Amino acid sequence: MTDDPEGQDIRDLIGMRSRFAFALVALYVLTCFTCAASTLSGVVHPGPVFAAAALCSTGAIVLTATAGDPLPLRYAIPVSAIGPLSCGLVFSVIPAPPSSTLQTWTLGTSVALYTVMCVRGRTPFAWMGFVATAGVTLWWCVSTGQGVGRGISHGVVNTAPLLMSSFFAYTLRPLSRSIFELRRRSTARVAFEAAAAAVLDERDSQLERLDEMARPLLERTVNGPDLSAEEVLACTLLEAELRDSLRARALVDPRLRQSVRTARGRGVNVVLLDDRAEDLAPGVRDALVTSTAEHIDRIDHGSATIRLLPAGRPLLATMLVDAGETYRIEYEHDGSIAEAAH
């Protein structure tokens, strides 16, 4: 798996974003510093011990809070180095042999980090860090006269948790891919069904509007008598409005529709065109509709063409008016008038 913008992160499957997970991290941090503070017997310089606790705590926070799956390399490499570094810091100041087995607490805390690294998809880095930690431990035991056997025993004891986490990672992670794929398909299906439902709703809305607007005149045409001049004009205006609803969906607004209908009734030829194919922000649409409606209300004869331009053009829309004189009104992308060109 890769770092996925849609949130396909294995942390979601094992609850690493939950409050309980962050509570465990807090407990881990508290444990590190408690171990550091309670194992200072025979330690002259405690600074390195607390530095090791800070290193382990930082690693736990990074493993829990860092997004991306697998864990990004820029974090995986430093975290894998925490084991040998923290052990080296502690071994440099504790007595040899230790006054208590708890003084080698960094061996356990570093393995805890490596088990989580396996789950985060960086099993090879976890094992490299573990081997480096075991090497540091073996070197310390040999150089301080504790013997090879003691150094090896530390590594053998801590191998079991890492083996278990490696097995868990290699079984869980392939399963997680299937889970995420199923979720993606489910999301796509829901989106498709929602889009289909929206299309059906829009169709029903258009049918209701058509029924409301056209049925009376159609019934009048079928049942007779012959249409009067006023009714013929009403049919003409209705046909133009229906054409507007198909050619200029973004401009279909009650305010503009009334102005256009009234202007057509005065004999003005009004054409609405939408070449944008994108929805307008409500504020921009309101400003554009209000301005064009006001201009159409002032036209007594001639023609006017309002056109929404394709997305990416320098202008949002234009209004070309031929009413004795010809001029063009240009609209900025915020719906305001740019200039009037004659």
mmCIF file of C-alpha atoms in Angstrom:
data_model
loop_
_atom_site.group_PDB
_atom_site.id
_atom_site.type_symbol
_atom_site.label_atom_id
_atom_site.label_comp_id
_atom_site.label_asym_id
_atom_site.label_seq_id
_atom_site.Cartn_x
_atom_site.Cartn_y
_atom_site.Cartn_z
ATOM 1 C CA MET A 1 0.000 0.000 0.000
ATOM 2 C CA THR A 2 1.030 3.570 -0.574
ATOM 3 C CA ASP A 3 0.226 6.848 1.057
ATOM 4 C CA ASP A 4 -3.341 7.272 -0.093
ATOM 5 C CA PRO A 5 -5.189 10.616 -0.059
ATOM 6 C CA GLU A 6 -8.495 8.833 0.430
ATOM 7 C CA GLY A 7 -7.491 7.690 3.913
ATOM 8 C CA GLN A 8 -6.544 4.065 3.171
ATOM 9 C CA ASP A 9 -4.368 3.869 6.241
ATOM 10 C CA ILE A 10 -3.973 0.684 8.265
ATOM 11 C CA ARG A 11 -4.166 2.797 11.411
ATOM 12 C CA ASP A 12 -7.907 2.953 10.787
ATOM 13 C CA LEU A 13 -8.190 -0.831 10.998
ATOM 14 C CA ILE A 14 -6.318 -1.292 14.266
ATOM 15 C CA GLY A 15 -7.630 1.791 16.021
ATOM 16 C CA MET A 16 -4.401 3.800 16.097
ATOM 17 C CA ARG A 17 -6.379 7.031 15.755
ATOM 18 C CA SER A 18 -8.630 6.320 18.710
ATOM 19 C CA ARG A 19 -8.440 7.888 22.146
ATOM 20 C CA PHE A 20 -7.490 4.519 23.567
ATOM 21 C CA ALA A 21 -4.450 4.358 21.264
ATOM 22 C CA PHE A 22 -3.270 7.796 22.327
ATOM 23 C CA ALA A 23 -3.849 6.808 25.941
ATOM 24 C CA LEU A 24 -1.550 3.806 25.398
ATOM 25 C CA VAL A 25 1.077 6.111 23.909
ATOM 26 C CA ALA A 26 0.804 8.354 26.962
ATOM 27 C CA LEU A 27 1.205 5.280 29.192
ATOM 28 C CA TYR A 28 4.232 4.197 27.159
ATOM 29 C CA VAL A 29 5.831 7.620 27.584
ATOM 30 C CA LEU A 30 5.111 7.555 31.312
ATOM 31 C CA THR A 31 6.619 4.073 31.527
ATOM 32 C CA CYS A 32 9.807 5.161 29.775
ATOM 33 C CA PHE A 33 10.417 8.074 32.110
ATOM 34 C CA THR A 34 9.408 6.042 35.150
ATOM 35 C CA CYS A 35 11.931 3.369 34.208
ATOM 36 C CA ALA A 36 14.557 6.043 33.653
ATOM 37 C CA ALA A 37 13.914 7.677 37.017
ATOM 38 C CA SER A 38 13.765 4.432 38.994
ATOM 39 C CA THR A 39 16.918 2.801 37.612
ATOM 40 C CA LEU A 40 19.551 5.355 38.555
ATOM 41 C CA SER A 41 21.271 3.162 41.132
ATOM 42 C CA GLY A 42 24.995 3.368 40.471
ATOM 43 C CA VAL A 43 24.478 5.955 37.710
ATOM 44 C CA VAL A 44 26.687 9.039 38.052
ATOM 45 C CA HIS A 45 25.395 10.924 35.017
ATOM 46 C CA PRO A 46 21.620 10.411 34.559
ATOM 47 C CA GLY A 47 21.330 12.656 31.496
ATOM 48 C CA PRO A 48 21.804 9.899 28.891
ATOM 49 C CA VAL A 49 19.179 7.738 30.611
ATOM 50 C CA PHE A 50 16.530 10.440 30.337
ATOM 51 C CA ALA A 51 17.667 11.203 26.770
ATOM 52 C CA ALA A 52 16.971 7.552 25.935
ATOM 53 C CA ALA A 53 13.483 7.883 27.465
ATOM 54 C CA ALA A 54 12.862 10.969 25.328
ATOM 55 C CA LEU A 55 14.022 9.114 22.208
ATOM 56 C CA CYS A 56 11.708 6.168 22.815
ATOM 57 C CA SER A 57 8.787 8.478 23.606
ATOM 58 C CA THR A 58 9.351 10.423 20.389
ATOM 59 C CA GLY A 59 9.383 7.186 18.412
ATOM 60 C CA ALA A 60 6.042 6.107 19.883
ATOM 61 C CA ILE A 61 4.449 9.438 19.040
ATOM 62 C CA VAL A 62 5.798 9.355 15.476
ATOM 63 C CA LEU A 63 4.554 5.808 14.879
ATOM 64 C CA THR A 64 1.071 6.673 16.107
ATOM 65 C CA ALA A 65 0.561 10.145 14.666
ATOM 66 C CA THR A 66 2.335 9.955 11.293
ATOM 67 C CA ALA A 67 0.012 9.527 8.325
ATOM 68 C CA GLY A 68 0.771 7.310 5.344
ATOM 69 C CA ASP A 69 0.915 3.601 4.741
ATOM 70 C CA PRO A 70 3.481 2.203 4.833
ATOM 71 C CA LEU A 71 5.206 4.527 7.280
ATOM 72 C CA PRO A 72 7.176 7.078 5.200
ATOM 73 C CA LEU A 73 10.884 6.347 4.947
ATOM 74 C CA ARG A 74 11.829 9.730 6.391
ATOM 75 C CA TYR A 75 10.284 8.522 9.651
ATOM 76 C CA ALA A 76 10.962 4.781 9.408
ATOM 77 C CA ILE A 77 14.743 5.150 9.215
ATOM 78 C CA PRO A 78 15.124 7.394 12.315
ATOM 79 C CA VAL A 79 12.687 5.263 14.327
ATOM 80 C CA SER A 80 14.595 2.095 13.432
ATOM 81 C CA ALA A 81 17.726 3.735 14.855
ATOM 82 C CA ILE A 82 16.110 4.495 18.223
ATOM 83 C CA GLY A 83 16.809 1.012 19.615
ATOM 84 C CA PRO A 84 20.612 1.006 19.265
ATOM 85 C CA LEU A 85 20.859 4.706 20.145
ATOM 86 C CA SER A 86 18.766 4.468 23.310
ATOM 87 C CA CYS A 87 20.562 1.309 24.433
ATOM 88 C CA GLY A 88 23.924 2.889 23.735
ATOM 89 C CA LEU A 89 22.999 5.924 25.840
ATOM 90 C CA VAL A 90 21.838 3.812 28.773
ATOM 91 C CA PHE A 91 24.695 1.291 28.586
ATOM 92 C CA SER A 92 27.213 4.130 28.638
ATOM 93 C CA VAL A 93 26.268 5.177 32.173
ATOM 94 C CA ILE A 94 24.792 2.159 34.018
ATOM 95 C CA PRO A 95 27.070 -0.160 35.992
ATOM 96 C CA ALA A 96 28.219 -3.471 34.515
ATOM 97 C CA PRO A 97 26.768 -5.801 35.466
ATOM 98 C CA PRO A 98 23.566 -3.814 36.106
ATOM 99 C CA SER A 99 22.418 -3.419 39.690
ATOM 100 C CA SER A 100 18.973 -4.633 38.499
ATOM 101 C CA THR A 101 17.583 -6.147 35.332
ATOM 102 C CA LEU A 102 15.277 -3.139 34.966
ATOM 103 C CA GLN A 103 18.287 -0.958 34.136
ATOM 104 C CA THR A 104 18.247 -2.492 30.643
ATOM 105 C CA TRP A 105 14.686 -1.283 30.128
ATOM 106 C CA THR A 106 15.516 0.196 26.700
ATOM 107 C CA LEU A 107 15.665 -3.337 25.278
ATOM 108 C CA GLY A 108 11.967 -3.821 25.955
ATOM 109 C CA THR A 109 10.819 -0.325 24.970
ATOM 110 C CA SER A 110 12.705 -0.462 21.655
ATOM 111 C CA VAL A 111 11.173 -3.844 20.790
ATOM 112 C CA ALA A 112 7.746 -2.334 21.467
ATOM 113 C CA LEU A 113 8.504 0.317 18.848
ATOM 114 C CA TYR A 114 9.655 -2.301 16.349
ATOM 115 C CA THR A 115 6.501 -4.357 16.764
ATOM 116 C CA VAL A 116 4.445 -1.322 15.782
ATOM 117 C CA MET A 117 6.794 -0.648 12.869
ATOM 118 C CA CYS A 118 5.969 -4.097 11.511
ATOM 119 C CA VAL A 119 2.269 -3.274 11.550
ATOM 120 C CA ARG A 120 3.009 0.070 9.863
ATOM 121 C CA GLY A 121 4.542 -1.811 6.924
ATOM 122 C CA ARG A 122 8.243 -1.424 7.719
ATOM 123 C CA THR A 123 9.095 -4.932 8.919
ATOM 124 C CA PRO A 124 12.598 -5.010 7.313
ATOM 125 C CA PHE A 125 13.515 -1.721 9.036
ATOM 126 C CA ALA A 126 12.180 -3.070 12.334
ATOM 127 C CA TRP A 127 14.390 -6.132 12.061
ATOM 128 C CA MET A 128 17.410 -4.040 11.082
ATOM 129 C CA GLY A 129 16.864 -1.886 14.148
ATOM 130 C CA PHE A 130 16.443 -4.971 16.313
ATOM 131 C CA VAL A 131 19.636 -6.569 14.973
ATOM 132 C CA ALA A 132 21.529 -3.303 15.545
ATOM 133 C CA THR A 133 20.159 -3.163 19.090
ATOM 134 C CA ALA A 134 21.217 -6.751 19.723
ATOM 135 C CA GLY A 135 24.664 -5.928 18.348
ATOM 136 C CA VAL A 136 25.056 -2.969 20.694
ATOM 137 C CA THR A 137 23.916 -5.129 23.603
ATOM 138 C CA LEU A 138 26.323 -7.939 22.701
ATOM 139 C CA TRP A 139 29.218 -5.507 22.337
ATOM 140 C CA TRP A 140 28.444 -3.949 25.738
ATOM 141 C CA CYS A 141 28.245 -7.333 27.461
ATOM 142 C CA VAL A 142 31.499 -8.521 25.913
ATOM 143 C CA SER A 143 33.395 -5.276 26.500
ATOM 144 C CA THR A 144 32.341 -5.132 30.152
ATOM 145 C CA GLY A 145 33.227 -8.746 30.863
ATOM 146 C CA GLN A 146 29.647 -10.019 31.222
ATOM 147 C CA GLY A 147 30.149 -12.603 28.523
ATOM 148 C CA VAL A 148 28.718 -13.433 25.115
ATOM 149 C CA GLY A 149 25.998 -15.604 26.596
ATOM 150 C CA ARG A 150 24.443 -12.738 28.510
ATOM 151 C CA GLY A 151 24.395 -10.555 25.400
ATOM 152 C CA ILE A 152 22.785 -13.294 23.324
ATOM 153 C CA SER A 153 20.179 -14.001 25.991
ATOM 154 C CA HIS A 154 18.939 -10.417 25.836
ATOM 155 C CA GLY A 155 18.405 -10.750 22.087
ATOM 156 C CA VAL A 156 16.702 -14.151 22.286
ATOM 157 C CA VAL A 157 14.207 -12.958 24.905
ATOM 158 C CA ASN A 158 13.145 -9.984 22.795
ATOM 159 C CA THR A 159 12.897 -11.914 19.523
ATOM 160 C CA ALA A 160 9.513 -13.477 20.322
ATOM 161 C CA PRO A 161 7.432 -10.255 20.306
ATOM 162 C CA LEU A 162 8.988 -9.158 17.029
ATOM 163 C CA LEU A 163 8.344 -12.529 15.412
ATOM 164 C CA MET A 164 4.710 -12.350 16.464
ATOM 165 C CA SER A 165 4.294 -8.824 15.123
ATOM 166 C CA SER A 166 5.974 -9.799 11.844
ATOM 167 C CA PHE A 167 3.553 -12.683 11.405
ATOM 168 C CA PHE A 168 0.673 -10.375 12.297
ATOM 169 C CA ALA A 169 1.838 -7.785 9.759
ATOM 170 C CA TYR A 170 2.211 -10.267 6.919
ATOM 171 C CA THR A 171 -1.297 -11.613 7.518
ATOM 172 C CA LEU A 172 -3.105 -8.378 8.361
ATOM 173 C CA ARG A 173 -1.705 -6.122 5.690
ATOM 174 C CA PRO A 174 -2.842 -8.210 2.665
ATOM 175 C CA LEU A 175 -6.240 -8.451 4.304
ATOM 176 C CA SER A 176 -6.320 -4.698 4.769
ATOM 177 C CA ARG A 177 -5.835 -4.213 1.025
ATOM 178 C CA SER A 178 -8.950 -6.277 0.405
ATOM 179 C CA ILE A 179 -10.873 -4.319 3.018
ATOM 180 C CA PHE A 180 -9.855 -0.982 1.529
ATOM 181 C CA GLU A 181 -10.724 -2.190 -1.975
ATOM 182 C CA LEU A 182 -14.160 -3.285 -0.798
ATOM 183 C CA ARG A 183 -14.652 0.067 0.881
ATOM 184 C CA ARG A 184 -13.588 1.884 -2.298
ATOM 185 C CA ARG A 185 -16.045 -0.130 -4.375
ATOM 186 C CA SER A 186 -18.787 0.470 -1.837
ATOM 187 C CA THR A 187 -18.110 4.201 -1.887
ATOM 188 C CA ALA A 188 -18.118 4.240 -5.687
ATOM 189 C CA ARG A 189 -21.401 2.324 -5.752
ATOM 190 C CA VAL A 190 -23.000 4.717 -3.274
ATOM 191 C CA ALA A 191 -21.785 7.689 -5.303
ATOM 192 C CA PHE A 192 -23.164 6.165 -8.497
ATOM 193 C CA GLU A 193 -26.514 5.458 -6.862
ATOM 194 C CA ALA A 194 -26.632 8.995 -5.486
ATOM 195 C CA ALA A 195 -25.864 10.436 -8.922
ATOM 196 C CA ALA A 196 -28.533 8.245 -10.507
ATOM 197 C CA ALA A 197 -31.037 9.328 -7.865
ATOM 198 C CA ALA A 198 -30.134 12.974 -8.497
ATOM 199 C CA VAL A 199 -30.714 12.472 -12.232
ATOM 200 C CA LEU A 200 -34.111 10.909 -11.563
ATOM 201 C CA ASP A 201 -35.046 13.700 -9.168
ATOM 202 C CA GLU A 202 -34.022 16.309 -11.722
ATOM 203 C CA ARG A 203 -36.004 14.515 -14.426
ATOM 204 C CA ASP A 204 -39.075 14.414 -12.199
ATOM 205 C CA SER A 205 -38.635 18.084 -11.392
ATOM 206 C CA GLN A 206 -38.384 18.981 -15.080
ATOM 207 C CA LEU A 207 -41.417 16.852 -15.895
ATOM 208 C CA GLU A 208 -43.439 18.554 -13.184
ATOM 209 C CA ARG A 209 -42.335 21.960 -14.434
ATOM 210 C CA LEU A 210 -43.144 21.010 -18.041
ATOM 211 C CA ASP A 211 -46.514 19.665 -16.980
ATOM 212 C CA GLU A 212 -47.288 22.851 -15.106
ATOM 213 C CA MET A 213 -46.180 25.167 -17.899
ATOM 214 C CA ALA A 214 -47.101 23.327 -21.084
ATOM 215 C CA ARG A 215 -50.091 21.110 -20.304
ATOM 216 C CA PRO A 216 -52.749 23.867 -20.239
ATOM 217 C CA LEU A 217 -51.703 25.222 -23.619
ATOM 218 C CA LEU A 218 -51.343 21.761 -25.136
ATOM 219 C CA GLU A 219 -54.810 20.793 -23.946
ATOM 220 C CA ARG A 220 -56.132 24.057 -25.302
ATOM 221 C CA THR A 221 -54.512 23.299 -28.679
ATOM 222 C CA VAL A 222 -55.976 19.781 -28.796
ATOM 223 C CA ASN A 223 -59.451 20.581 -27.582
ATOM 224 C CA GLY A 224 -59.877 23.847 -29.478
ATOM 225 C CA PRO A 225 -61.134 26.315 -30.442
ATOM 226 C CA ASP A 226 -58.338 27.979 -32.410
ATOM 227 C CA LEU A 227 -55.762 29.848 -30.369
ATOM 228 C CA SER A 228 -56.076 33.586 -30.078
ATOM 229 C CA ALA A 229 -53.209 35.941 -30.822
ATOM 230 C CA GLU A 230 -52.478 36.238 -27.109
ATOM 231 C CA GLU A 231 -52.380 32.467 -26.744
ATOM 232 C CA VAL A 232 -50.077 32.111 -29.738
ATOM 233 C CA LEU A 233 -47.753 34.625 -28.097
ATOM 234 C CA ALA A 234 -47.946 32.658 -24.852
ATOM 235 C CA CYS A 235 -46.969 29.485 -26.725
ATOM 236 C CA THR A 236 -44.054 31.303 -28.321
ATOM 237 C CA LEU A 237 -42.866 32.604 -24.973
ATOM 238 C CA LEU A 238 -43.263 29.185 -23.388
ATOM 239 C CA GLU A 239 -41.235 27.555 -26.146
ATOM 240 C CA ALA A 240 -38.477 30.101 -25.593
ATOM 241 C CA GLU A 241 -38.471 29.458 -21.840
ATOM 242 C CA LEU A 242 -38.233 25.711 -22.362
ATOM 243 C CA ARG A 243 -35.342 26.288 -24.757
ATOM 244 C CA ASP A 244 -33.625 28.444 -22.129
ATOM 245 C CA SER A 245 -33.938 25.640 -19.574
ATOM 246 C CA LEU A 246 -31.987 23.360 -21.927
ATOM 247 C CA ARG A 247 -29.408 25.793 -23.287
ATOM 248 C CA ALA A 248 -28.760 27.937 -20.219
ATOM 249 C CA ARG A 249 -29.423 25.950 -17.072
ATOM 250 C CA ALA A 250 -27.186 28.154 -14.916
ATOM 251 C CA LEU A 251 -29.168 31.250 -15.919
ATOM 252 C CA VAL A 252 -32.608 29.809 -15.168
ATOM 253 C CA ASP A 253 -33.671 32.010 -12.269
ATOM 254 C CA PRO A 254 -37.107 33.427 -11.404
ATOM 255 C CA ARG A 255 -35.817 37.014 -11.445
ATOM 256 C CA LEU A 256 -34.126 36.719 -14.837
ATOM 257 C CA ARG A 257 -36.877 34.535 -16.287
ATOM 258 C CA GLN A 258 -39.486 37.180 -15.527
ATOM 259 C CA SER A 259 -37.378 39.942 -17.080
ATOM 260 C CA VAL A 260 -36.672 37.843 -20.179
ATOM 261 C CA ARG A 261 -40.322 36.860 -20.566
ATOM 262 C CA THR A 262 -41.455 40.463 -20.264
ATOM 263 C CA ALA A 263 -38.816 41.633 -22.754
ATOM 264 C CA ARG A 264 -39.839 38.972 -25.254
ATOM 265 C CA GLY A 265 -43.405 40.092 -24.826
ATOM 266 C CA ARG A 266 -42.251 43.566 -25.920
ATOM 267 C CA GLY A 267 -40.701 42.039 -29.053
ATOM 268 C CA VAL A 268 -37.086 41.867 -27.847
ATOM 269 C CA ASN A 269 -35.202 38.809 -29.069
ATOM 270 C CA VAL A 270 -33.422 37.443 -25.959
ATOM 271 C CA VAL A 271 -31.049 34.496 -26.212
ATOM 272 C CA LEU A 272 -29.541 32.764 -23.193
ATOM 273 C CA LEU A 273 -26.506 30.497 -23.619
ATOM 274 C CA ASP A 274 -24.510 28.515 -21.077
ATOM 275 C CA ASP A 275 -21.130 27.283 -22.357
ATOM 276 C CA ARG A 276 -19.564 27.006 -18.910
ATOM 277 C CA ALA A 277 -20.679 23.475 -17.912
ATOM 278 C CA GLU A 278 -19.809 24.278 -14.301
ATOM 279 C CA ASP A 279 -21.974 25.460 -11.427
ATOM 280 C CA LEU A 280 -21.603 29.051 -10.282
ATOM 281 C CA ALA A 281 -21.161 30.066 -6.677
ATOM 282 C CA PRO A 282 -24.499 31.360 -5.299
ATOM 283 C CA GLY A 283 -23.175 34.881 -4.706
ATOM 284 C CA VAL A 284 -21.665 35.128 -8.186
ATOM 285 C CA ARG A 285 -24.827 33.772 -9.797
ATOM 286 C CA ASP A 286 -27.035 36.229 -7.911
ATOM 287 C CA ALA A 287 -24.867 39.189 -8.924
ATOM 288 C CA LEU A 288 -24.826 38.120 -12.578
ATOM 289 C CA VAL A 289 -28.561 37.422 -12.738
ATOM 290 C CA THR A 290 -29.470 40.699 -11.054
ATOM 291 C CA SER A 291 -27.280 42.759 -13.376
ATOM 292 C CA THR A 292 -28.455 41.106 -16.594
ATOM 293 C CA ALA A 293 -32.095 41.324 -15.513
ATOM 294 C CA GLU A 294 -31.744 45.063 -14.863
ATOM 295 C CA HIS A 295 -30.244 45.630 -18.308
ATOM 296 C CA ILE A 296 -32.913 43.555 -20.050
ATOM 297 C CA ASP A 297 -35.642 45.549 -18.279
ATOM 298 C CA ARG A 298 -34.327 48.701 -20.006
ATOM 299 C CA ILE A 299 -34.372 47.263 -23.543
ATOM 300 C CA ASP A 300 -37.497 48.152 -25.573
ATOM 301 C CA HIS A 301 -36.543 46.628 -28.925
ATOM 302 C CA GLY A 302 -33.758 44.823 -30.744
ATOM 303 C CA SER A 303 -31.947 41.829 -29.314
ATOM 304 C CA ALA A 304 -29.821 40.729 -26.380
ATOM 305 C CA THR A 305 -27.626 37.666 -26.004
ATOM 306 C CA ILE A 306 -26.370 36.631 -22.588
ATOM 307 C CA ARG A 307 -23.644 33.985 -22.668
ATOM 308 C CA LEU A 308 -21.764 32.222 -19.897
ATOM 309 C CA LEU A 309 -18.245 31.650 -21.226
ATOM 310 C CA PRO A 310 -16.351 28.340 -20.883
ATOM 311 C CA ALA A 311 -14.358 27.873 -17.699
ATOM 312 C CA GLY A 312 -10.815 29.173 -17.932
ATOM 313 C CA ARG A 313 -11.671 32.259 -19.967
ATOM 314 C CA PRO A 314 -10.629 35.711 -18.680
ATOM 315 C CA LEU A 315 -14.304 36.666 -18.316
ATOM 316 C CA LEU A 316 -17.253 34.947 -16.691
ATOM 317 C CA ALA A 317 -19.953 36.092 -19.124
ATOM 318 C CA THR A 318 -20.865 38.605 -21.797
ATOM 319 C CA MET A 319 -24.056 40.368 -22.753
ATOM 320 C CA LEU A 320 -24.315 41.588 -26.350
ATOM 321 C CA VAL A 321 -27.080 44.138 -26.919
ATOM 322 C CA ASP A 322 -28.323 45.475 -30.280
ATOM 323 C CA ALA A 323 -30.997 48.063 -29.600
ATOM 324 C CA GLY A 324 -30.379 50.946 -31.957
ATOM 325 C CA GLU A 325 -26.764 50.881 -30.880
ATOM 326 C CA THR A 326 -24.644 47.814 -30.359
ATOM 327 C CA TYR A 327 -22.641 47.326 -27.179
ATOM 328 C CA ARG A 328 -21.277 44.512 -25.078
ATOM 329 C CA ILE A 329 -21.218 44.159 -21.320
ATOM 330 C CA GLU A 330 -18.493 41.963 -19.855
ATOM 331 C CA TYR A 331 -18.636 40.305 -16.436
ATOM 332 C CA GLU A 332 -15.739 39.426 -14.149
ATOM 333 C CA HIS A 333 -15.578 36.076 -12.381
ATOM 334 C CA ASP A 334 -17.103 37.596 -9.255
ATOM 335 C CA GLY A 335 -20.240 38.613 -11.200
ATOM 336 C CA SER A 336 -19.356 42.329 -11.400
ATOM 337 C CA ILE A 337 -19.323 44.297 -14.637
ATOM 338 C CA ALA A 338 -15.859 44.576 -16.199
ATOM 339 C CA GLU A 339 -16.574 47.082 -18.947
ATOM 340 C CA ALA A 340 -19.052 48.041 -21.641
ATOM 341 C CA ALA A 341 -17.608 47.838 -25.137
ATOM 342 C CA HIS A 342 -19.372 49.723 -27.952
#
